[in-house]
Amino acid sequence: MSSNIAAVLVDGTTNSTAAFEKAVRGGHDSLLIVHAMEVESAMAPPELMFAQQIIMEKRNQSAKEMGEKICTFYTKRCEELGAKNCQPVALHGKHHVCDFMERHNVDTIYVGQRPISATQKFFLGSFSTYILNHCKTNTFVVKHHAHDHSTPASTPAVPASTPASH
């Protein structure tokens, strides 16, 4: 008998918390709590490369620390909700998400959709749209709106001292 493995993509926002809670209630054998952080690389002229590299390293370290806080928050939330077999996972960039899901035989991906501006969508693209278009795994997009009381997030998003990164 194969196990029923789900993954939820989290970033600390209210919408990813709604997706997380939907995933916890999904009755899966195992839940992977995935935080995919974008890692920057230095793209500067040679004379500025060293300074740019230092800045990028500090930003990437900060993103890594934030990702760890986010995963810790949701892992504790799993315990509070009585969910079993929750495992935190940190990935570097959305481009690694689909491959990870296939390698770990994930049956369902949960992702929260948050509104982004047309400019952000044009230049950066939507994370949830990327997952829908590139992953072969079944994907459940959770739309959560502040005025929608049918799927409330029962806890606030990650505390304000931990900014979200997607």
PDB file of C-alpha atoms in Angstrom:
ATOM      1  CA  MET A   1       0.000   0.000   0.000  1.00  0.00           C
ATOM      2  CA  SER A   2       1.481   3.363  -0.970  1.00  0.00           C
ATOM      3  CA  SER A   3       1.411   6.283   1.421  1.00  0.00           C
ATOM      4  CA  ASN A   4      -0.505   9.462   0.764  1.00  0.00           C
ATOM      5  CA  ILE A   5       2.068  12.279   0.841  1.00  0.00           C
ATOM      6  CA  ALA A   6       1.120  15.939   0.592  1.00  0.00           C
ATOM      7  CA  ALA A   7       3.216  19.086   0.542  1.00  0.00           C
ATOM      8  CA  VAL A   8       2.197  22.593   1.456  1.00  0.00           C
ATOM      9  CA  LEU A   9       4.176  25.594   0.251  1.00  0.00           C
ATOM     10  CA  VAL A  10       4.445  28.190   3.004  1.00  0.00           C
ATOM     11  CA  ASP A  11       5.796  31.717   3.163  1.00  0.00           C
ATOM     12  CA  GLY A  12       4.267  33.063   6.353  1.00  0.00           C
ATOM     13  CA  THR A  13       1.382  34.930   4.752  1.00  0.00           C
ATOM     14  CA  THR A  14      -2.264  34.543   5.729  1.00  0.00           C
ATOM     15  CA  ASN A  15      -2.942  32.773   2.422  1.00  0.00           C
ATOM     16  CA  SER A  16      -0.208  30.200   2.926  1.00  0.00           C
ATOM     17  CA  THR A  17      -1.517  29.638   6.456  1.00  0.00           C
ATOM     18  CA  ALA A  18      -4.966  28.940   4.972  1.00  0.00           C
ATOM     19  CA  ALA A  19      -3.350  26.445   2.555  1.00  0.00           C
ATOM     20  CA  PHE A  20      -1.450  24.870   5.449  1.00  0.00           C
ATOM     21  CA  GLU A  21      -4.601  24.375   7.494  1.00  0.00           C
ATOM     22  CA  LYS A  22      -6.420  22.904   4.484  1.00  0.00           C
ATOM     23  CA  ALA A  23      -3.513  20.471   3.998  1.00  0.00           C
ATOM     24  CA  VAL A  24      -3.489  19.469   7.685  1.00  0.00           C
ATOM     25  CA  ARG A  25      -7.211  18.651   7.449  1.00  0.00           C
ATOM     26  CA  GLY A  26      -6.627  16.654   4.249  1.00  0.00           C
ATOM     27  CA  GLY A  27      -6.069  13.320   5.995  1.00  0.00           C
ATOM     28  CA  HIS A  28      -2.656  12.646   4.449  1.00  0.00           C
ATOM     29  CA  ASP A  29      -0.227  10.089   5.860  1.00  0.00           C
ATOM     30  CA  SER A  30       2.615  12.584   5.696  1.00  0.00           C
ATOM     31  CA  LEU A  31       2.828  16.362   5.205  1.00  0.00           C
ATOM     32  CA  LEU A  32       5.908  18.150   3.921  1.00  0.00           C
ATOM     33  CA  ILE A  33       6.041  21.807   4.957  1.00  0.00           C
ATOM     34  CA  VAL A  34       8.008  23.429   2.133  1.00  0.00           C
ATOM     35  CA  HIS A  35       9.507  26.896   2.146  1.00  0.00           C
ATOM     36  CA  ALA A  36      11.064  27.773  -1.225  1.00  0.00           C
ATOM     37  CA  MET A  37      13.279  30.810  -0.890  1.00  0.00           C
ATOM     38  CA  GLU A  38      14.686  32.694  -3.824  1.00  0.00           C
ATOM     39  CA  VAL A  39      18.452  32.895  -3.614  1.00  0.00           C
ATOM     40  CA  GLU A  40      20.123  35.854  -5.273  1.00  0.00           C
ATOM     41  CA  SER A  41      23.392  35.767  -7.159  1.00  0.00           C
ATOM     42  CA  ALA A  42      25.749  38.642  -7.755  1.00  0.00           C
ATOM     43  CA  MET A  43      25.471  40.209 -11.208  1.00  0.00           C
ATOM     44  CA  ALA A  44      27.758  43.221 -11.084  1.00  0.00           C
ATOM     45  CA  PRO A  45      30.708  44.597 -13.036  1.00  0.00           C
ATOM     46  CA  PRO A  46      34.033  43.078 -11.917  1.00  0.00           C
ATOM     47  CA  GLU A  47      35.062  46.224 -10.013  1.00  0.00           C
ATOM     48  CA  LEU A  48      31.890  45.985  -7.865  1.00  0.00           C
ATOM     49  CA  MET A  49      31.690  42.196  -7.665  1.00  0.00           C
ATOM     50  CA  PHE A  50      33.191  41.864  -4.165  1.00  0.00           C
ATOM     51  CA  ALA A  51      30.833  44.421  -2.583  1.00  0.00           C
ATOM     52  CA  GLN A  52      27.857  42.955  -4.445  1.00  0.00           C
ATOM     53  CA  GLN A  53      28.834  39.456  -3.281  1.00  0.00           C
ATOM     54  CA  ILE A  54      28.889  40.566   0.377  1.00  0.00           C
ATOM     55  CA  ILE A  55      25.440  42.151   0.040  1.00  0.00           C
ATOM     56  CA  MET A  56      24.013  39.030  -1.632  1.00  0.00           C
ATOM     57  CA  GLU A  57      25.505  36.750   1.031  1.00  0.00           C
ATOM     58  CA  LYS A  58      23.893  38.832   3.800  1.00  0.00           C
ATOM     59  CA  ARG A  59      20.517  38.810   2.023  1.00  0.00           C
ATOM     60  CA  ASN A  60      20.709  35.075   1.408  1.00  0.00           C
ATOM     61  CA  GLN A  61      21.662  34.404   5.042  1.00  0.00           C
ATOM     62  CA  SER A  62      18.729  36.537   6.161  1.00  0.00           C
ATOM     63  CA  ALA A  63      16.397  34.618   3.796  1.00  0.00           C
ATOM     64  CA  LYS A  64      17.701  31.307   5.143  1.00  0.00           C
ATOM     65  CA  GLU A  65      17.096  32.383   8.750  1.00  0.00           C
ATOM     66  CA  MET A  66      13.614  33.587   7.850  1.00  0.00           C
ATOM     67  CA  GLY A  67      12.872  30.279   6.116  1.00  0.00           C
ATOM     68  CA  GLU A  68      13.930  28.390   9.231  1.00  0.00           C
ATOM     69  CA  LYS A  69      11.613  30.541  11.384  1.00  0.00           C
ATOM     70  CA  ILE A  70       8.729  29.982   8.988  1.00  0.00           C
ATOM     71  CA  CYS A  71       9.259  26.198   8.948  1.00  0.00           C
ATOM     72  CA  THR A  72       9.533  26.148  12.759  1.00  0.00           C
ATOM     73  CA  PHE A  73       6.288  28.110  13.066  1.00  0.00           C
ATOM     74  CA  TYR A  74       4.343  25.671  10.860  1.00  0.00           C
ATOM     75  CA  THR A  75       5.954  22.582  12.438  1.00  0.00           C
ATOM     76  CA  LYS A  76       4.809  23.771  15.873  1.00  0.00           C
ATOM     77  CA  ARG A  77       1.377  24.510  14.417  1.00  0.00           C
ATOM     78  CA  CYS A  78       1.228  20.889  13.154  1.00  0.00           C
ATOM     79  CA  GLU A  79       1.845  19.667  16.683  1.00  0.00           C
ATOM     80  CA  GLU A  80      -0.828  22.013  18.081  1.00  0.00           C
ATOM     81  CA  LEU A  81      -3.357  20.676  15.575  1.00  0.00           C
ATOM     82  CA  GLY A  82      -2.440  17.062  16.369  1.00  0.00           C
ATOM     83  CA  ALA A  83      -1.110  16.344  12.875  1.00  0.00           C
ATOM     84  CA  LYS A  84       1.395  13.511  12.592  1.00  0.00           C
ATOM     85  CA  ASN A  85       4.357  13.126  10.270  1.00  0.00           C
ATOM     86  CA  CYS A  86       4.907  16.823   9.435  1.00  0.00           C
ATOM     87  CA  GLN A  87       8.379  17.477   8.078  1.00  0.00           C
ATOM     88  CA  PRO A  88       9.885  20.890   7.290  1.00  0.00           C
ATOM     89  CA  VAL A  89      11.785  21.302   4.023  1.00  0.00           C
ATOM     90  CA  ALA A  90      13.737  24.310   2.746  1.00  0.00           C
ATOM     91  CA  LEU A  91      14.327  24.636  -0.992  1.00  0.00           C
ATOM     92  CA  HIS A  92      16.327  27.245  -2.860  1.00  0.00           C
ATOM     93  CA  GLY A  93      14.109  28.732  -5.553  1.00  0.00           C
ATOM     94  CA  LYS A  94      10.788  27.803  -7.065  1.00  0.00           C
ATOM     95  CA  HIS A  95      12.567  26.036  -9.917  1.00  0.00           C
ATOM     96  CA  HIS A  96      13.470  23.152  -7.592  1.00  0.00           C
ATOM     97  CA  VAL A  97       9.962  22.597  -6.238  1.00  0.00           C
ATOM     98  CA  CYS A  98       8.559  20.388  -9.022  1.00  0.00           C
ATOM     99  CA  ASP A  99      11.603  18.117  -9.145  1.00  0.00           C
ATOM    100  CA  PHE A 100      11.481  17.753  -5.352  1.00  0.00           C
ATOM    101  CA  MET A 101       7.789  16.820  -5.460  1.00  0.00           C
ATOM    102  CA  GLU A 102       8.394  14.117  -8.058  1.00  0.00           C
ATOM    103  CA  ARG A 103      11.435  12.659  -6.267  1.00  0.00           C
ATOM    104  CA  HIS A 104       9.487  12.417  -2.998  1.00  0.00           C
ATOM    105  CA  ASN A 105       6.334  10.959  -4.586  1.00  0.00           C
ATOM    106  CA  VAL A 106       4.125  13.797  -3.405  1.00  0.00           C
ATOM    107  CA  ASP A 107       0.480  13.189  -4.318  1.00  0.00           C
ATOM    108  CA  THR A 108      -0.899  16.684  -3.681  1.00  0.00           C
ATOM    109  CA  ILE A 109       0.604  20.160  -3.420  1.00  0.00           C
ATOM    110  CA  TYR A 110      -1.252  22.861  -1.474  1.00  0.00           C
ATOM    111  CA  VAL A 111      -0.378  26.458  -2.225  1.00  0.00           C
ATOM    112  CA  GLY A 112      -1.978  29.689  -1.078  1.00  0.00           C
ATOM    113  CA  GLN A 113      -2.658  32.276  -3.713  1.00  0.00           C
ATOM    114  CA  ARG A 114      -2.127  35.876  -2.781  1.00  0.00           C
ATOM    115  CA  PRO A 115      -2.889  38.850  -4.943  1.00  0.00           C
ATOM    116  CA  ILE A 116       0.051  40.460  -6.688  1.00  0.00           C
ATOM    117  CA  SER A 117       0.120  43.509  -8.886  1.00  0.00           C
ATOM    118  CA  ALA A 118       0.131  43.258 -12.671  1.00  0.00           C
ATOM    119  CA  THR A 119       3.681  44.613 -12.686  1.00  0.00           C
ATOM    120  CA  GLN A 120       4.876  41.945 -10.233  1.00  0.00           C
ATOM    121  CA  LYS A 121       3.091  39.273 -12.224  1.00  0.00           C
ATOM    122  CA  PHE A 122       4.727  40.477 -15.455  1.00  0.00           C
ATOM    123  CA  PHE A 123       8.283  40.705 -14.101  1.00  0.00           C
ATOM    124  CA  LEU A 124       8.304  38.002 -11.443  1.00  0.00           C
ATOM    125  CA  GLY A 125       5.369  35.770 -12.272  1.00  0.00           C
ATOM    126  CA  SER A 126       3.016  34.250  -9.745  1.00  0.00           C
ATOM    127  CA  PHE A 127       4.453  31.458  -7.594  1.00  0.00           C
ATOM    128  CA  SER A 128       1.196  29.501  -7.629  1.00  0.00           C
ATOM    129  CA  THR A 129       0.910  29.899 -11.414  1.00  0.00           C
ATOM    130  CA  TYR A 130       4.460  28.594 -11.809  1.00  0.00           C
ATOM    131  CA  ILE A 131       3.611  25.515  -9.730  1.00  0.00           C
ATOM    132  CA  LEU A 132       0.389  24.910 -11.678  1.00  0.00           C
ATOM    133  CA  ASN A 133       2.157  25.193 -15.031  1.00  0.00           C
ATOM    134  CA  HIS A 134       5.331  23.246 -14.265  1.00  0.00           C
ATOM    135  CA  CYS A 135       4.593  20.542 -11.685  1.00  0.00           C
ATOM    136  CA  LYS A 136       3.029  17.251 -12.715  1.00  0.00           C
ATOM    137  CA  THR A 137       1.718  16.758  -9.177  1.00  0.00           C
ATOM    138  CA  ASN A 138      -1.939  17.518  -8.435  1.00  0.00           C
ATOM    139  CA  THR A 139      -2.082  21.050  -7.057  1.00  0.00           C
ATOM    140  CA  PHE A 140      -4.700  22.563  -4.796  1.00  0.00           C
ATOM    141  CA  VAL A 141      -4.688  26.379  -4.851  1.00  0.00           C
ATOM    142  CA  VAL A 142      -6.270  27.852  -1.741  1.00  0.00           C
ATOM    143  CA  LYS A 143      -7.745  31.284  -2.241  1.00  0.00           C
ATOM    144  CA  HIS A 144      -8.215  33.053   1.051  1.00  0.00           C
ATOM    145  CA  HIS A 145      -9.654  36.523   1.310  1.00  0.00           C
ATOM    146  CA  ALA A 146      -9.987  38.593   4.470  1.00  0.00           C
ATOM    147  CA  HIS A 147     -13.743  38.861   3.952  1.00  0.00           C
ATOM    148  CA  ASP A 148     -14.179  35.131   3.234  1.00  0.00           C
ATOM    149  CA  HIS A 149     -15.192  33.350   6.444  1.00  0.00           C
ATOM    150  CA  SER A 150     -15.655  29.926   4.854  1.00  0.00           C
ATOM    151  CA  THR A 151     -11.922  29.077   5.094  1.00  0.00           C
ATOM    152  CA  PRO A 152     -10.558  31.152   7.947  1.00  0.00           C
ATOM    153  CA  ALA A 153      -6.967  30.797   9.028  1.00  0.00           C
ATOM    154  CA  SER A 154      -7.410  30.057  12.717  1.00  0.00           C
ATOM    155  CA  THR A 155      -4.027  31.536  13.569  1.00  0.00           C
ATOM    156  CA  PRO A 156      -2.345  34.670  12.401  1.00  0.00           C
ATOM    157  CA  ALA A 157       0.360  34.357   9.811  1.00  0.00           C
ATOM    158  CA  VAL A 158       3.947  34.125  11.008  1.00  0.00           C
ATOM    159  CA  PRO A 159       4.600  36.935  13.506  1.00  0.00           C
ATOM    160  CA  ALA A 160       5.341  40.350  12.022  1.00  0.00           C
ATOM    161  CA  SER A 161       8.977  40.151  13.143  1.00  0.00           C
ATOM    162  CA  THR A 162       9.387  37.429  10.529  1.00  0.00           C
ATOM    163  CA  PRO A 163       8.547  38.937   7.117  1.00  0.00           C
ATOM    164  CA  ALA A 164       7.284  36.674   4.337  1.00  0.00           C
ATOM    165  CA  SER A 165       9.535  36.072   1.334  1.00  0.00           C
ATOM    166  CA  HIS A 166       7.538  35.141  -1.773  1.00  0.00           C
TER     167      HIS A 166
END
